Amino acid sequence: MSIQIDRKIGKDDLIVIAGAGGFIGGSLARYFHNLGYTRIRAVDRKPLPEWYQRVPGVESISADLSEKENAVRAVEGAAEVYNLAADMGGMGFIERFRVECLRSILVNTHLIEAAYRAGVQRYFFSSSACAYNTDLQKDPNVRALKESDAYPAMAERGYGWEKLVSEMFCQEYWHERGLETHIARFHNIYGPNGTWFGGREKAPAAICRKVIEAKDTGNLKIEIWGDGAQTRSFCFIDDCVLGVDMIMHTDALIATPINLGTSELISITDLVTMVEEIGGVKLERSHNLDAPKGVAGRNSDNTFIKQVLGWEPSTPLRDGMAKTYAWIEQQYADRKAGKRVVQD
Ligand code: NAD
């Protein structure tokens, strides 16, 4: 399907991507570069050699955007700003480091104010399904979450509240000051170039790595966090960047949070089976019931996105996981061979 997007900016207008040293920000920089945008400024607090992707021709700056002066410099001359910067990770990280997650509020607070003062045309904020009321997510057979389910608020401790409050900043900068803002609530984005080890990785990458490791070492076992009955939907990175582009350039979505995820619900147990099939191996399973596992179930209700955009993320999980597995397998082999991989 070829999708027409009226971006309202020229190919030489400056696009600023915060958090571009990470998974989604880096993929977004590559996406706009491939579309022919000639002036992209990528910013991340990590030193440049640690960025997951460096796109040739893209201006890459290492700067901590929780510092006001850096935020001001980062958005200078920008037509559009995409905020993908946050101190975050999978459940293992966000349940343990709530203060770090909350402190990401500094990034959005400085960046949106700087963007407003610099007169940028459009500002994007990457929110999360963790902003939803956790009381609605206690059952693995969860009702899919629709946008209005964020209120009354009972977001995920730490990370989810930061997202909810930052969303509110975006909404009020539009209503009170006229800065055009767009907000997507991502539901578990996965794919090549994401975090796959080190403690911040999420379930899809962690499971791929564990299966690859088991095959490589011959220790044919896998530890699963929780009882495996917890359910989620997972959205492939290509759908995510296309969705961000569409959401950013749709007037009906100004200051209006919208789900960006698939509605293909799967349990962690079934996800493990899927990855075993991709890897062509069967492992002995054990369950770590003390490990962080997040809410019991979470799915994306895509009624709104289908209505507004006539589109929803559509990459089948099996296809996206096969690509992710292949990428991690290569990373694993490179690392084992002593080559430096992006996250070392
Ligand atoms: P990521 O960790 O790969 O990328 C985030 C990047 O932000 C990192 O490279 C980090 O160094 C950078 N960063 C953190 N603090 C910074 C600061 N003070 N100044 C400059 N850069 C800073 O994560 P990701 O998966 O690419 O996530 C991107 C955005 O999407 C985040 O806002 C995240 O909360 C949101 N999100 C992601 C998912 C997902 O499944 N990946 C789900 C929901 C929401």
CSV table of C-alpha atoms and ligand atoms in Angstrom, one decimal:
chain,number,residue,atom,x,y,z
A,1,MET,CA,0.0,0.0,0.0
A,2,SER,CA,1.5,3.4,-0.9
A,3,ILE,CA,0.6,6.0,1.6
A,4,GLN,CA,0.4,9.7,0.7
A,5,ILE,CA,1.5,12.0,3.6
A,6,ASP,CA,1.3,15.7,3.3
A,7,ARG,CA,4.3,16.7,5.5
A,8,LYS,CA,4.0,20.4,5.0
A,9,ILE,CA,7.8,20.9,5.2
A,10,GLY,CA,10.4,21.1,2.5
A,11,LYS,CA,13.1,18.6,1.9
A,12,ASP,CA,15.7,21.1,3.2
A,13,ASP,CA,13.8,22.1,6.4
A,14,LEU,CA,15.5,21.0,9.6
A,15,ILE,CA,14.2,18.0,11.4
A,16,VAL,CA,15.5,17.4,14.9
A,17,ILE,CA,15.3,14.0,16.5
A,18,ALA,CA,16.0,13.7,20.2
A,19,GLY,CA,17.1,10.2,21.5
A,20,ALA,CA,18.4,9.4,18.0
A,21,GLY,CA,21.2,7.3,19.5
A,22,GLY,CA,18.6,4.8,20.6
A,23,PHE,CA,16.3,2.3,18.9
A,24,ILE,CA,13.3,4.2,17.6
A,25,GLY,CA,15.0,7.6,17.3
A,26,GLY,CA,17.8,6.1,15.2
A,27,SER,CA,15.3,4.3,13.0
A,28,LEU,CA,13.4,7.5,12.5
A,29,ALA,CA,16.5,9.4,11.5
A,30,ARG,CA,17.2,6.7,8.9
A,31,TYR,CA,13.6,6.7,7.7
A,32,PHE,CA,13.6,10.5,7.0
A,33,HIS,CA,17.1,10.3,5.5
A,34,ASN,CA,15.8,7.6,3.1
A,35,LEU,CA,12.9,9.8,2.2
A,36,GLY,CA,15.3,12.4,1.0
A,37,TYR,CA,15.3,14.9,3.8
A,38,THR,CA,18.6,16.6,3.7
A,39,ARG,CA,18.8,18.4,7.1
A,40,ILE,CA,18.4,16.0,10.0
A,41,ARG,CA,19.9,16.8,13.4
A,42,ALA,CA,20.2,13.7,15.6
A,43,VAL,CA,20.8,14.3,19.3
A,44,ASP,CA,21.4,11.9,22.2
A,45,ARG,CA,23.2,12.0,25.5
A,46,LYS,CA,25.3,8.8,24.7
A,47,PRO,CA,28.8,9.4,23.2
A,48,LEU,CA,28.6,9.0,19.5
A,49,PRO,CA,30.4,5.6,19.3
A,50,GLU,CA,27.6,4.1,21.5
A,51,TRP,CA,24.8,5.1,19.2
A,52,TYR,CA,22.8,2.1,17.9
A,53,GLN,CA,22.7,3.7,14.4
A,54,ARG,CA,24.7,6.5,12.8
A,55,VAL,CA,23.2,7.6,9.6
A,56,PRO,CA,25.6,9.1,7.1
A,57,GLY,CA,24.8,12.7,6.2
A,58,VAL,CA,22.8,13.2,9.4
A,59,GLU,CA,24.2,15.8,11.8
A,60,SER,CA,24.8,13.8,15.0
A,61,ILE,CA,25.3,15.6,18.4
A,62,SER,CA,26.0,14.1,21.8
A,63,ALA,CA,24.3,16.3,24.4
A,64,ASP,CA,22.2,15.8,27.5
A,65,LEU,CA,18.8,17.3,26.7
A,66,SER,CA,17.8,17.4,30.4
A,67,GLU,CA,20.0,20.5,30.5
A,68,LYS,CA,18.2,23.5,29.3
A,69,GLU,CA,21.0,25.1,27.3
A,70,ASN,CA,21.5,21.9,25.3
A,71,ALA,CA,17.8,21.7,24.6
A,72,VAL,CA,17.8,25.3,23.3
A,73,ARG,CA,20.8,24.6,21.1
A,74,ALA,CA,19.4,21.3,19.8
A,75,VAL,CA,16.2,22.9,18.4
A,76,GLU,CA,17.7,26.0,16.9
A,77,GLY,CA,16.3,26.5,13.4
A,78,ALA,CA,14.1,23.4,13.4
A,79,ALA,CA,10.9,23.0,11.5
A,80,GLU,CA,10.0,19.8,13.4
A,81,VAL,CA,11.2,18.3,16.6
A,82,TYR,CA,10.7,14.6,17.5
A,83,ASN,CA,11.2,13.7,21.2
A,84,LEU,CA,12.2,10.1,21.4
A,85,ALA,CA,14.7,10.6,24.3
A,86,ALA,CA,13.9,8.9,27.6
A,87,ASP,CA,15.8,6.9,30.2
A,88,MET,CA,14.0,3.7,29.7
A,89,GLY,CA,14.0,-0.1,29.1
A,90,GLY,CA,12.0,-3.2,29.5
A,91,MET,CA,10.2,-4.2,32.8
A,92,GLY,CA,13.5,-5.1,34.4
A,93,PHE,CA,14.6,-1.5,34.1
A,94,ILE,CA,11.4,0.5,34.6
A,95,GLU,CA,10.4,-1.4,37.7
A,96,ARG,CA,13.8,-0.9,39.3
A,97,PHE,CA,14.8,2.6,38.2
A,98,ARG,CA,11.7,4.7,38.7
A,99,VAL,CA,13.6,7.9,39.6
A,100,GLU,CA,15.6,7.7,36.4
A,101,CYS,CA,12.3,7.2,34.4
A,102,LEU,CA,10.7,10.1,36.1
A,103,ARG,CA,13.6,12.4,35.5
A,104,SER,CA,13.0,12.1,31.7
A,105,ILE,CA,10.4,14.7,32.4
A,106,LEU,CA,13.3,17.2,32.3
A,107,VAL,CA,14.0,16.4,28.7
A,108,ASN,CA,10.5,17.0,27.5
A,109,THR,CA,10.0,20.0,29.7
A,110,HIS,CA,13.1,21.8,28.3
A,111,LEU,CA,12.7,20.6,24.8
A,112,ILE,CA,9.1,21.7,24.4
A,113,GLU,CA,9.8,25.1,25.8
A,114,ALA,CA,12.8,25.5,23.6
A,115,ALA,CA,10.8,24.4,20.6
A,116,TYR,CA,8.0,26.8,21.4
A,117,ARG,CA,10.5,29.7,21.8
A,118,ALA,CA,12.3,28.7,18.6
A,119,GLY,CA,9.0,28.8,16.7
A,120,VAL,CA,9.1,25.2,15.4
A,121,GLN,CA,6.1,24.1,13.3
A,122,ARG,CA,5.4,20.8,14.9
A,123,TYR,CA,6.5,18.8,18.0
A,124,PHE,CA,6.2,15.1,18.6
A,125,PHE,CA,6.2,13.2,21.9
A,126,SER,CA,6.7,9.5,22.3
A,127,SER,CA,4.3,8.4,25.0
A,128,SER,CA,3.7,4.8,26.0
A,129,ALA,CA,1.0,2.3,26.8
A,130,CYS,CA,2.4,2.5,30.3
A,131,ALA,CA,0.4,5.7,30.7
A,132,TYR,CA,-2.8,3.7,30.8
A,133,ASN,CA,-4.7,3.0,34.0
A,134,THR,CA,-3.1,-0.2,35.5
A,135,ASP,CA,-6.3,-1.2,37.1
A,136,LEU,CA,-7.6,-2.1,33.6
A,137,GLN,CA,-4.7,-4.4,33.0
A,138,LYS,CA,-5.0,-7.0,35.7
A,139,ASP,CA,-6.3,-9.9,33.5
A,140,PRO,CA,-4.3,-11.6,30.7
A,141,ASN,CA,-7.6,-11.7,28.7
A,142,VAL,CA,-7.5,-7.9,28.8
A,143,ARG,CA,-9.9,-5.7,27.0
A,144,ALA,CA,-7.8,-3.7,24.5
A,145,LEU,CA,-7.0,-0.2,25.7
A,146,LYS,CA,-8.6,2.7,24.0
A,147,GLU,CA,-7.3,6.3,24.3
A,148,SER,CA,-9.8,7.4,26.9
A,149,ASP,CA,-8.6,4.6,29.3
A,150,ALA,CA,-5.7,6.8,30.5
A,151,TYR,CA,-8.2,8.6,32.8
A,152,PRO,CA,-9.0,8.4,35.6
A,153,ALA,CA,-5.3,8.1,35.9
A,154,MET,CA,-3.4,5.2,37.6
A,155,ALA,CA,-0.4,5.0,35.3
A,156,GLU,CA,2.5,2.6,35.8
A,157,ARG,CA,4.6,3.8,38.7
A,158,GLY,CA,7.5,6.1,37.6
A,159,TYR,CA,7.7,5.6,33.9
A,160,GLY,CA,4.0,5.8,33.1
A,161,TRP,CA,3.4,8.9,35.2
A,162,GLU,CA,6.3,10.7,33.4
A,163,LYS,CA,4.6,9.9,30.1
A,164,LEU,CA,1.2,11.0,31.3
A,165,VAL,CA,2.4,14.4,32.6
A,166,SER,CA,4.6,15.0,29.5
A,167,GLU,CA,1.6,14.3,27.4
A,168,MET,CA,-0.2,16.9,29.4
A,169,PHE,CA,2.6,19.4,28.7
A,170,CYS,CA,2.2,18.8,25.0
A,171,GLN,CA,-1.6,19.2,25.1
A,172,GLU,CA,-1.4,22.5,27.1
A,173,TYR,CA,1.4,24.0,24.9
A,174,TRP,CA,-1.1,23.6,22.1
A,175,HIS,CA,-4.2,24.8,23.9
A,176,GLU,CA,-2.6,27.7,25.7
A,177,ARG,CA,0.4,28.7,23.4
A,178,GLY,CA,-0.5,27.4,20.0
A,179,LEU,CA,2.5,25.1,19.6
A,180,GLU,CA,1.3,22.2,17.4
A,181,THR,CA,2.0,19.0,19.2
A,182,HIS,CA,1.4,15.3,18.4
A,183,ILE,CA,1.5,12.4,20.8
A,184,ALA,CA,1.7,8.6,20.1
A,185,ARG,CA,1.3,6.0,22.8
A,186,PHE,CA,3.7,3.2,21.7
A,187,HIS,CA,2.8,-0.4,22.5
A,188,ASN,CA,6.0,-2.5,22.8
A,189,ILE,CA,8.0,-1.6,19.7
A,190,TYR,CA,10.5,-4.3,18.6
A,191,GLY,CA,12.9,-5.0,15.7
A,192,PRO,CA,16.4,-4.8,14.4
A,193,ASN,CA,18.7,-2.2,16.0
A,194,GLY,CA,16.9,-2.3,19.4
A,195,THR,CA,18.4,-3.1,22.7
A,196,TRP,CA,19.1,-6.9,23.0
A,197,PHE,CA,21.2,-7.3,26.2
A,198,GLY,CA,22.5,-5.3,29.2
A,199,GLY,CA,19.3,-5.0,31.3
A,200,ARG,CA,17.2,-2.6,29.3
A,201,GLU,CA,16.1,-5.0,26.6
A,202,LYS,CA,12.4,-5.9,26.3
A,203,ALA,CA,10.8,-9.3,26.0
A,204,PRO,CA,11.0,-9.9,22.2
A,205,ALA,CA,14.7,-9.2,22.1
A,206,ALA,CA,15.5,-10.9,25.4
A,207,ILE,CA,13.7,-14.1,24.3
A,208,CYS,CA,15.5,-14.1,20.9
A,209,ARG,CA,18.9,-13.7,22.7
A,210,LYS,CA,18.1,-16.5,25.2
A,211,VAL,CA,17.1,-18.9,22.5
A,212,ILE,CA,20.3,-18.0,20.4
A,213,GLU,CA,22.4,-18.3,23.5
A,214,ALA,CA,20.9,-21.7,24.4
A,215,LYS,CA,21.5,-23.0,20.9
A,216,ASP,CA,25.1,-21.7,20.9
A,217,THR,CA,26.1,-23.1,24.3
A,218,GLY,CA,24.1,-26.3,24.0
A,219,ASN,CA,22.5,-25.6,27.4
A,220,LEU,CA,19.0,-26.1,26.0
A,221,LYS,CA,17.1,-24.2,28.8
A,222,ILE,CA,15.3,-20.9,29.0
A,223,GLU,CA,14.2,-18.9,32.0
A,224,ILE,CA,10.9,-17.1,31.5
A,225,TRP,CA,10.0,-14.0,33.6
A,226,GLY,CA,6.7,-14.6,35.4
A,227,ASP,CA,4.3,-17.5,34.7
A,228,GLY,CA,4.3,-16.8,31.0
A,229,ALA,CA,0.5,-16.1,31.0
A,230,GLN,CA,1.0,-12.4,30.8
A,231,THR,CA,-0.1,-11.0,27.4
A,232,ARG,CA,1.0,-8.1,25.2
A,233,SER,CA,0.9,-6.9,21.6
A,234,PHE,CA,4.1,-6.1,19.8
A,235,CYS,CA,4.6,-3.6,17.0
A,236,PHE,CA,7.4,-3.8,14.4
A,237,ILE,CA,9.7,-0.9,14.0
A,238,ASP,CA,8.9,-0.2,10.4
A,239,ASP,CA,5.2,0.2,11.3
A,240,CYS,CA,6.3,2.5,14.2
A,241,VAL,CA,8.3,5.0,12.2
A,242,LEU,CA,5.6,5.2,9.4
A,243,GLY,CA,3.0,5.6,12.1
A,244,VAL,CA,5.0,8.4,13.8
A,245,ASP,CA,5.3,10.2,10.4
A,246,MET,CA,1.5,9.9,9.8
A,247,ILE,CA,0.5,10.9,13.3
A,248,MET,CA,2.8,14.0,13.2
A,249,HIS,CA,1.3,15.2,9.9
A,250,THR,CA,-2.4,14.7,10.6
A,251,ASP,CA,-4.3,17.9,11.7
A,252,ALA,CA,-7.0,15.8,13.3
A,253,LEU,CA,-4.4,14.5,15.8
A,254,ILE,CA,-3.1,17.8,17.1
A,255,ALA,CA,-2.6,17.5,20.9
A,256,THR,CA,-4.6,14.2,20.8
A,257,PRO,CA,-2.8,11.1,22.2
A,258,ILE,CA,-3.3,8.0,19.9
A,259,ASN,CA,-2.3,4.3,20.2
A,260,LEU,CA,0.5,3.2,18.0
A,261,GLY,CA,0.6,-0.6,18.3
A,262,THR,CA,-0.9,-3.8,16.9
A,263,SER,CA,-3.9,-5.6,18.3
A,264,GLU,CA,-2.3,-9.0,17.8
A,265,LEU,CA,-2.3,-10.2,21.4
A,266,ILE,CA,0.1,-13.0,22.4
A,267,SER,CA,1.1,-14.5,25.7
A,268,ILE,CA,4.8,-14.6,26.7
A,269,THR,CA,4.6,-18.4,26.6
A,270,ASP,CA,3.4,-18.4,23.0
A,271,LEU,CA,6.0,-15.8,22.1
A,272,VAL,CA,8.7,-18.2,23.4
A,273,THR,CA,7.2,-21.0,21.3
A,274,MET,CA,7.3,-18.7,18.3
A,275,VAL,CA,11.0,-17.8,18.8
A,276,GLU,CA,11.8,-21.5,19.4
A,277,GLU,CA,10.2,-22.3,16.0
A,278,ILE,CA,12.1,-19.5,14.3
A,279,GLY,CA,15.4,-20.8,15.9
A,280,GLY,CA,14.5,-24.5,15.1
A,281,VAL,CA,15.0,-25.6,18.7
A,282,LYS,CA,12.9,-26.8,21.7
A,283,LEU,CA,14.0,-25.7,25.2
A,284,GLU,CA,13.4,-26.8,28.7
A,285,ARG,CA,11.5,-24.0,30.4
A,286,SER,CA,11.7,-22.6,33.9
A,287,HIS,CA,9.8,-19.7,35.4
A,288,ASN,CA,11.2,-16.9,37.6
A,289,LEU,CA,8.2,-15.8,39.5
A,290,ASP,CA,10.1,-13.1,41.3
A,291,ALA,CA,11.3,-11.4,38.1
A,292,PRO,CA,9.6,-8.2,37.0
A,293,LYS,CA,6.7,-9.0,34.7
A,294,GLY,CA,4.6,-5.8,34.5
A,295,VAL,CA,0.8,-5.8,34.2
A,296,ALA,CA,-1.0,-9.1,33.5
A,297,GLY,CA,-2.3,-8.1,30.1
A,298,ARG,CA,-2.1,-5.2,27.7
A,299,ASN,CA,-3.4,-4.7,24.1
A,300,SER,CA,-4.0,-1.8,21.8
A,301,ASP,CA,-7.5,-0.9,20.7
A,302,ASN,CA,-7.0,0.4,17.2
A,303,THR,CA,-10.5,1.7,16.5
A,304,PHE,CA,-9.3,5.3,16.7
A,305,ILE,CA,-6.2,5.0,14.5
A,306,LYS,CA,-8.1,3.1,11.8
A,307,GLN,CA,-10.8,5.8,11.9
A,308,VAL,CA,-8.4,8.8,11.6
A,309,LEU,CA,-5.7,7.4,9.4
A,310,GLY,CA,-7.4,4.5,7.7
A,311,TRP,CA,-4.3,2.5,8.7
A,312,GLU,CA,-2.9,0.4,11.5
A,313,PRO,CA,0.4,-1.4,12.1
A,314,SER,CA,0.1,-4.6,10.1
A,315,THR,CA,3.5,-6.5,10.1
A,316,PRO,CA,2.6,-10.0,11.3
A,317,LEU,CA,4.4,-10.7,14.6
A,318,ARG,CA,5.9,-13.9,13.1
A,319,ASP,CA,7.5,-11.9,10.2
A,320,GLY,CA,8.8,-9.2,12.4
A,321,MET,CA,10.2,-11.6,15.0
A,322,ALA,CA,12.0,-13.6,12.2
A,323,LYS,CA,13.8,-10.4,11.1
A,324,THR,CA,14.6,-9.4,14.7
A,325,TYR,CA,15.9,-12.9,15.5
A,326,ALA,CA,18.2,-12.8,12.4
A,327,TRP,CA,19.6,-9.5,13.4
A,328,ILE,CA,20.3,-10.5,17.0
A,329,GLU,CA,21.8,-13.8,15.8
A,330,GLN,CA,24.3,-11.8,13.7
A,331,GLN,CA,25.0,-9.4,16.6
A,332,TYR,CA,25.6,-12.3,18.9
A,333,ALA,CA,28.0,-14.0,16.4
A,334,ASP,CA,29.8,-10.7,15.9
A,335,ARG,CA,30.2,-10.2,19.6
A,336,LYS,CA,31.4,-13.7,20.1
A,337,ALA,CA,34.0,-13.2,17.3
A,338,GLY,CA,35.3,-10.2,19.3
A,339,LYS,CA,33.8,-7.6,17.0
A,340,ARG,CA,32.4,-4.6,18.6
A,341,VAL,CA,28.6,-4.5,18.5
A,342,VAL,CA,26.6,-1.3,19.0
A,343,GLN,CA,25.7,-1.9,22.7
A,344,ASP,CA,29.2,-2.7,23.9
B,1,NAD,P1,16.1,3.7,23.7
B,1,NAD,O1,16.5,3.6,25.1
B,1,NAD,O2,16.7,2.8,22.7
B,1,NAD,O3,16.3,5.2,23.2
B,1,NAD,C1,16.1,6.3,24.0
B,1,NAD,C2,17.4,7.2,23.9
B,1,NAD,O4,17.2,8.4,24.6
B,1,NAD,C3,18.7,6.6,24.4
B,1,NAD,O5,19.6,6.4,23.3
B,1,NAD,C4,19.1,7.5,25.5
B,1,NAD,O6,20.5,7.6,25.5
B,1,NAD,C5,18.4,8.8,25.1
B,1,NAD,N1,18.3,9.7,26.2
B,1,NAD,C6,17.9,9.4,27.5
B,1,NAD,N2,18.0,10.5,28.3
B,1,NAD,C7,18.5,11.5,27.5
B,1,NAD,C8,18.9,12.8,27.7
B,1,NAD,N3,18.7,13.3,28.9
B,1,NAD,N4,19.4,13.6,26.7
B,1,NAD,C9,19.5,13.0,25.5
B,1,NAD,N5,19.2,11.7,25.2
B,1,NAD,C10,18.7,11.0,26.2
B,1,NAD,O7,14.5,3.6,23.7
B,1,NAD,P2,13.5,3.5,22.5
B,1,NAD,O8,12.9,2.1,22.5
B,1,NAD,O9,14.1,3.9,21.2
B,1,NAD,O10,12.4,4.5,22.9
B,1,NAD,C11,12.2,5.8,22.3
B,1,NAD,C12,11.0,6.5,23.0
B,1,NAD,O11,9.8,5.7,22.8
B,1,NAD,C13,11.1,6.7,24.5
B,1,NAD,O12,10.5,7.9,24.8
B,1,NAD,C14,10.3,5.6,25.1
B,1,NAD,O13,9.9,5.9,26.4
B,1,NAD,C15,9.2,5.5,24.1
B,1,NAD,N6,8.6,4.1,24.1
B,1,NAD,C16,9.3,3.1,23.6
B,1,NAD,C17,8.6,1.8,23.6
B,1,NAD,C18,9.3,0.6,23.1
B,1,NAD,O14,8.7,-0.5,23.1
B,1,NAD,N7,10.6,0.7,22.6
B,1,NAD,C19,7.3,1.7,24.1
B,1,NAD,C20,6.7,2.8,24.6
B,1,NAD,C21,7.3,4.0,24.6
